Structure formats: C-alpha cells, structure tokens
CSV table of C-alpha atoms in Angstrom, one decimal:
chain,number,residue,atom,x,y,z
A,1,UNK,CA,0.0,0.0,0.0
A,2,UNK,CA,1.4,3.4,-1.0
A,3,UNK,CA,2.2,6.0,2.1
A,4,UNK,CA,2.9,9.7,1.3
A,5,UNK,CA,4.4,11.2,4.2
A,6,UNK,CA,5.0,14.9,4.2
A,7,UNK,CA,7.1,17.1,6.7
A,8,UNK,CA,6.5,19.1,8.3
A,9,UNK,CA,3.3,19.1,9.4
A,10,UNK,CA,3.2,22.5,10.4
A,11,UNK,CA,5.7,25.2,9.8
A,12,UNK,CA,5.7,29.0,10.4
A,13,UNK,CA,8.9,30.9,8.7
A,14,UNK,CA,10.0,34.7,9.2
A,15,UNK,CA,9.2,36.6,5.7
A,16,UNK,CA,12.4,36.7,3.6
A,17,UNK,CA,13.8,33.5,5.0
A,18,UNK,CA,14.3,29.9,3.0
A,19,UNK,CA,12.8,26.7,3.8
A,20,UNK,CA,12.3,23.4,2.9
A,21,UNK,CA,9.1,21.0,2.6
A,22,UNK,CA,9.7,17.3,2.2
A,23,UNK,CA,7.3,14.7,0.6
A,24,UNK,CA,8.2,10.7,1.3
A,25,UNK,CA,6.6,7.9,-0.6
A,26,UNK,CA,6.7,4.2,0.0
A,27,UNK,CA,6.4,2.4,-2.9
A,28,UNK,CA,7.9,2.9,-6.9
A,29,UNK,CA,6.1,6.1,-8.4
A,30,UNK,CA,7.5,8.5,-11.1
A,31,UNK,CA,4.8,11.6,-10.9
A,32,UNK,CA,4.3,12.9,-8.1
A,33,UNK,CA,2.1,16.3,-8.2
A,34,UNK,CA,2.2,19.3,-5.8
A,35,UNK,CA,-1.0,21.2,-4.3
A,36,UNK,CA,-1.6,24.4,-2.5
A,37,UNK,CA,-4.8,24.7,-0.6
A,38,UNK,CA,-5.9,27.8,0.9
A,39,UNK,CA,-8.2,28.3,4.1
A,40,UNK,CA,-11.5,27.6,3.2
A,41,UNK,CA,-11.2,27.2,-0.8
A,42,UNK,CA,-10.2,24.2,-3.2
A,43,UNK,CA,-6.9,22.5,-4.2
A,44,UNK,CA,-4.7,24.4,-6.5
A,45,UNK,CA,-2.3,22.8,-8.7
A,46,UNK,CA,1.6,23.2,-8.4
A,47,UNK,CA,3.7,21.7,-9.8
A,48,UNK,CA,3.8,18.4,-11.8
A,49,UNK,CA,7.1,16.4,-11.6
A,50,UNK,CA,7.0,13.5,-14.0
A,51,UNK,CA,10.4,11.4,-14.1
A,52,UNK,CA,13.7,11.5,-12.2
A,53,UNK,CA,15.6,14.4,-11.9
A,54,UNK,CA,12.9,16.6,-12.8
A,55,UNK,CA,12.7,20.5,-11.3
A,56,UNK,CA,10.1,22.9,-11.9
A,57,UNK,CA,10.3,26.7,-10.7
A,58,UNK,CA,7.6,29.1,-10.1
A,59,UNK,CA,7.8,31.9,-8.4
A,60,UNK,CA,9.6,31.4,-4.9
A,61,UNK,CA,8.5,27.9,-5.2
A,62,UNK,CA,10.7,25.3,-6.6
A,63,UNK,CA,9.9,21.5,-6.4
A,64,UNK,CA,12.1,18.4,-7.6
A,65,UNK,CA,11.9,15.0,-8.0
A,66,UNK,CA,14.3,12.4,-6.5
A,67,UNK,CA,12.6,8.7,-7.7
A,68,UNK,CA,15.0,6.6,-6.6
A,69,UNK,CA,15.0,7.9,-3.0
A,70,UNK,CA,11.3,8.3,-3.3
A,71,UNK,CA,11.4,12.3,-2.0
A,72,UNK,CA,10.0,15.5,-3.5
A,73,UNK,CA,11.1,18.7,-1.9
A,74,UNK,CA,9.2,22.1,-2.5
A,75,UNK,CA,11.9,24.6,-1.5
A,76,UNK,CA,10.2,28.1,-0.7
A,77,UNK,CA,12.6,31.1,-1.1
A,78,UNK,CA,12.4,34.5,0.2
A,79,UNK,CA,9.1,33.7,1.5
A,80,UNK,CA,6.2,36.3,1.4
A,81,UNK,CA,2.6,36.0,3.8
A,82,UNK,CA,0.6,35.4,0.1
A,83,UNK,CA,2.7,31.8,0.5
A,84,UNK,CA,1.1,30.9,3.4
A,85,UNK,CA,-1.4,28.1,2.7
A,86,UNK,CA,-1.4,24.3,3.2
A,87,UNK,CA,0.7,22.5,0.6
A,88,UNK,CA,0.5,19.0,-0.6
A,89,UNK,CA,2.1,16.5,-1.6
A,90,UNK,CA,0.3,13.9,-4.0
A,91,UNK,CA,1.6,10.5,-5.4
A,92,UNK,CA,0.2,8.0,-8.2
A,93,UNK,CA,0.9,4.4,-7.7
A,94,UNK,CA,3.1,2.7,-9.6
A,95,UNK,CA,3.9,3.0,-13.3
A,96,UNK,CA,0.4,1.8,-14.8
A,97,UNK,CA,-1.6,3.9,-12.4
A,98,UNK,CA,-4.0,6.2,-13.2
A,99,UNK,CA,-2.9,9.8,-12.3
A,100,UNK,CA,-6.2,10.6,-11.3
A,101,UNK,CA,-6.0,8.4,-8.5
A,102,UNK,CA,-3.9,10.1,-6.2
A,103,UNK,CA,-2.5,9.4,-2.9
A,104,UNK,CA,-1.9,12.4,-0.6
A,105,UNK,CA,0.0,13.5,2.2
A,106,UNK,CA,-0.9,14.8,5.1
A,107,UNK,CA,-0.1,18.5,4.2
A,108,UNK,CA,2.6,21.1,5.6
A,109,UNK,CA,0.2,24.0,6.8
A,110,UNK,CA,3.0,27.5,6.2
A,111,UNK,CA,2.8,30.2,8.1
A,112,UNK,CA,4.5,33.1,6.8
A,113,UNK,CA,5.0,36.1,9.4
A,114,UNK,CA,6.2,39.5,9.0
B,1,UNK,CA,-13.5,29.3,-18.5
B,2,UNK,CA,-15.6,27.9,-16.6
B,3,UNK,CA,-14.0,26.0,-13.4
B,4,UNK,CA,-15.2,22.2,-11.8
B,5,UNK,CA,-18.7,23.7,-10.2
B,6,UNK,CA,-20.0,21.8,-7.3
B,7,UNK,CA,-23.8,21.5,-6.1
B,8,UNK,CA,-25.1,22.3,-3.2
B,9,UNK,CA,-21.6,24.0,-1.0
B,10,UNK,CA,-23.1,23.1,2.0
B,11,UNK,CA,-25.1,20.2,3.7
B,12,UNK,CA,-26.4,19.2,6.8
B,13,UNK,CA,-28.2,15.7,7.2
B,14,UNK,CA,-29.4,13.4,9.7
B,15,UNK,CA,-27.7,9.8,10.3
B,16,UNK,CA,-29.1,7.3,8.4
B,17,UNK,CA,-30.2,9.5,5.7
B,18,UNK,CA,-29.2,9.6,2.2
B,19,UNK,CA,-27.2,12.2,0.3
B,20,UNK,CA,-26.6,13.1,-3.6
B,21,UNK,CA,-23.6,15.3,-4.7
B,22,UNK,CA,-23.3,17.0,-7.8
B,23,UNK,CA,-20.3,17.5,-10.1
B,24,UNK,CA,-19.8,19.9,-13.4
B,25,UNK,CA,-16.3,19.3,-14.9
B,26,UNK,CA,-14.3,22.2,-17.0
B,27,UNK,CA,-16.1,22.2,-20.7
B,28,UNK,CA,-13.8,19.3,-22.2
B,29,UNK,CA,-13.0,17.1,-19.6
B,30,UNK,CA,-14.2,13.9,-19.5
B,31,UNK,CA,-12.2,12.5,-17.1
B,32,UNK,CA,-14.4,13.2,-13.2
B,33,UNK,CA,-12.7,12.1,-10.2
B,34,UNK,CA,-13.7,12.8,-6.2
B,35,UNK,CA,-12.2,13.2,-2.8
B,36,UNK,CA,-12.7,13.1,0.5
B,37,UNK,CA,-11.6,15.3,2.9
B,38,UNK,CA,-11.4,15.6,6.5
B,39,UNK,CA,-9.2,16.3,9.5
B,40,UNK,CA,-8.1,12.7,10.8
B,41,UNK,CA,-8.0,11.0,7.1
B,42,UNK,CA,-7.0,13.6,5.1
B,43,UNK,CA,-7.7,13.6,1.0
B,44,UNK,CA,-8.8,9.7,0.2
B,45,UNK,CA,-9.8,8.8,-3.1
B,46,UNK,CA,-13.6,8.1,-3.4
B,47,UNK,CA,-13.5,7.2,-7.7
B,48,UNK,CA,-12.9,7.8,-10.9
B,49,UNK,CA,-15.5,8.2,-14.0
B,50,UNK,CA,-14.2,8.4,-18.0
B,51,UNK,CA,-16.6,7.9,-20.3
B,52,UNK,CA,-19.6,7.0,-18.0
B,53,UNK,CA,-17.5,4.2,-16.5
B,54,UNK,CA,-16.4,3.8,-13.7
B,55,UNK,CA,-12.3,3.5,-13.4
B,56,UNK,CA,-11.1,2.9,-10.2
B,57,UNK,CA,-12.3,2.9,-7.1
B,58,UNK,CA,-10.9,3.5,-3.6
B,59,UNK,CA,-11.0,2.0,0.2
B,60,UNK,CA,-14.8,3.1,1.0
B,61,UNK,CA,-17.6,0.9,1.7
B,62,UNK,CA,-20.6,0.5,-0.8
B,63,UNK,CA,-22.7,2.8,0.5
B,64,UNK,CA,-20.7,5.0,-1.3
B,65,UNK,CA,-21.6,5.3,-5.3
B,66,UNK,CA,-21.1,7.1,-8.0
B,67,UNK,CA,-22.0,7.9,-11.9
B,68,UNK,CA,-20.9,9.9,-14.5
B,69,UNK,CA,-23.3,11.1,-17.3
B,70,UNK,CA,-22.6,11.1,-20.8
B,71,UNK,CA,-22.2,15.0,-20.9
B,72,UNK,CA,-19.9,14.0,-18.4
B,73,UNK,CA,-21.4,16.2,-15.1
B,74,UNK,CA,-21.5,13.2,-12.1
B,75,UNK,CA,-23.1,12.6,-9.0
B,76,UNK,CA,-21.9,10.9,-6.0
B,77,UNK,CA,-24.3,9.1,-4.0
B,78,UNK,CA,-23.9,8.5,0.0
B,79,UNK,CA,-26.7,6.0,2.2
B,80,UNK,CA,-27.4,5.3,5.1
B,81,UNK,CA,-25.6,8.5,6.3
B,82,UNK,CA,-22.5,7.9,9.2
B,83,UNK,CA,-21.8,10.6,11.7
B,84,UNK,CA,-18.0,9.6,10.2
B,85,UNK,CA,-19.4,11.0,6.7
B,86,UNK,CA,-19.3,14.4,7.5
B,87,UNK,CA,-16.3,15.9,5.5
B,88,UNK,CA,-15.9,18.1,2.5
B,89,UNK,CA,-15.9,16.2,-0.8
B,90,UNK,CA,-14.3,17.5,-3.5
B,91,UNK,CA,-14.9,17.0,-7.1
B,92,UNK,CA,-11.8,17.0,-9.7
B,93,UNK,CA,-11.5,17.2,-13.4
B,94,UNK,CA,-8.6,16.6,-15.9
B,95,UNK,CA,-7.7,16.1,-19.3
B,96,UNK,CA,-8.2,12.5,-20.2
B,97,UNK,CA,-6.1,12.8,-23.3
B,98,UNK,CA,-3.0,13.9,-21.1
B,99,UNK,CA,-3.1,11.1,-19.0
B,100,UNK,CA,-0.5,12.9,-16.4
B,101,UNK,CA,-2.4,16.6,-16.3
B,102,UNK,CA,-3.4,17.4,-13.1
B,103,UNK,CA,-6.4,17.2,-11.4
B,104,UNK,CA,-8.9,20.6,-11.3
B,105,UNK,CA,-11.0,20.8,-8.3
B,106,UNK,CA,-14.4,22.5,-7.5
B,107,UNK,CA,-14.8,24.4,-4.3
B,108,UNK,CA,-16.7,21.2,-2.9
B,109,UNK,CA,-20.0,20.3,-0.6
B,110,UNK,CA,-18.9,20.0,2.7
B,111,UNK,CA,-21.3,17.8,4.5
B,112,UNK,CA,-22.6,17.7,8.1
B,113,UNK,CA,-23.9,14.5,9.8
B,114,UNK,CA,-25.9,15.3,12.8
C-alpha cells in the first residue's frame, strides 16, 4: 500500500527566510504532483514532476523529484505572507496507475510572518 | 472558463439519511474524479468516471456510489448517512487525453452528519 508522508506538518517561517518541505513515498512512483490549498477554498495545482531528476520553478517555489530515494522537496525562497497556505504533496501508484488516482500526504500547513 | 462547479456547497443531514452530490467538470474534460476530505484522514480517493465508466475505485464501503453522465457532469451518491461522513468532498477534473495533467478541483459540498 502506498504512504505519502509529508514534513512538516506545520511550519511557520520569518518573511524573507528559505525553507524546505519534504514529501516521502513508500512504494515505486515516477509523478508525483504538488497542491496548494488555501483556508476555506479548493486544491490548487503546483507543480507536476514526471520522471527523475525533474525540477520545476515558479515563483519562490521550486519542487524536484528524487525517484530513486522516493522524495519530492518544494523549497520556498524569500518567502512572502501570500505563501502561506497548506501544501501538498500527491503520489500515483506505480507505473500503470491512473494519475487521477492520487494518494496524498498529510499536508505542511506555512505560516508566513512578517 | 468555466471551473469544476460543485452543487449544493453546504449540507447538513441526519444519520441514516441519504445524500446526492453533484459535479460539473471544466467544458472538455471527460475524465471526473472525487475526494474526501477531513481532519483525521485527510484527502482519500472516493472514484474515478471516464466515459460514463467507472475506473477505479478507492477503500470506501458500498454505500458509497457514483456515476458519471454522458455530458460528463456526475453525482456521487452516499446512504445510510454515518456521523463519520461528514467531510468536504471534492470533485476534480482533468484532461483524459494527457493522461498525467493534473487534477482541477471544484470548491466542494462540505457535509454535516448530525
């Protein structure tokens, strides 16, 4: 059974500082997608990472793709307080599996504070 | 263009009662796909509708059920209503012909159990 585990689970970060989010899977996946939910609305998409090695950059986000140690990071740089959402990490089982069945993480709720 | 609309936002029902949720997908996506949301489980994977079938399914019992029409808008269909139903379901949408583009989501029906 595939686990997503994301950490943090919580984070709150000075505006202008870097940090780090980290997204674990258990079992052999090559896309892995990103999410960015905020309080009271719907899933936003990130960031889709589809093979090894990839790196995609938007903004002061910027997410990669390790599949062989089965790790996503979504580095935030210089962060601002319109950053400050939950973020998540999403995984699709396997390399027959439908990307529209997605296994989540828990999420890494960011705080930004001024 | 139009986003994934979701009918009604809010719901409250009684245990034991029976629920539908609707789901409008972005004009030209055929692919339909829901979610479940709360605090202790997260996002879990309800289903997945293509072409008025039914793809995959996740870990929920049968009282969960779903269908897709042929303009592709779907319904999801909870009975026998669980206190442990109440959550915000989310509907998502996606390309079907780019079988790795990311899921759209509608704003969702958050249900209440009493």
């Amino acid at each position: 059974e595939l686990k997503v585990e994301q950490n943090p689970l919580f984070l709150s970060m000075q505006e202008g500082k870097n940090y780090t989010i980290y997204c674990n899977y258990s079992t052999t996946s090559d896309r892995l997608y990103w999410y960015r939910q905020d309080p009271g609305k719907s899933l936003e998409s990130l960031f889709v990472l589809l093979s090894n090695g990839a790196v995609k950059q938007e903004g002061r986000l910027m997410a990669s793709l390790d599949t062989k140690a089965r790790l996503s990071t979504l580095h935030i740089t210089a962060a601002v307080h319109d950053l400050s959402a939950t973020y998540f990490c999403a995984v699709v089982q396997g390399p027959s599996g439908s990307a529209r069945q997605l296994t989540f993480g828990s999420g890494t709720q960011l705080t930004v504070l001024p | 263009k139009a986003g994934v609309t979701q009918t009604p936002r809010y719901l409250i029902k009684t245990r034991g009662q029976q629920v539908t949720l609707s789901c409008s997908p972005i004009s030209g996506h055929r692919s339909v796909s829901w979610y479940q949301q709360t605090p202790g489980q997260g996002l879990q994977f309800l289903f997945e509708y293509f072409s008025e079938t039914q793809r995959n399914k996740g870990n929920f019992p049968g009282r969960f059920s779903g269908r897709q029409f042929s303009n592709s808008r779907s319904e999801m269909n909870v009975s026998t209503l669980e206190l442990g139903d109440s959550a915000l379901y989310l509907c998502a949408s996606s390309l079907a012909l780019r079988v790795n583009s990311p899921l759209h989501f509608g704003n969702g029906t958050r249900l209440t159990v009493t």
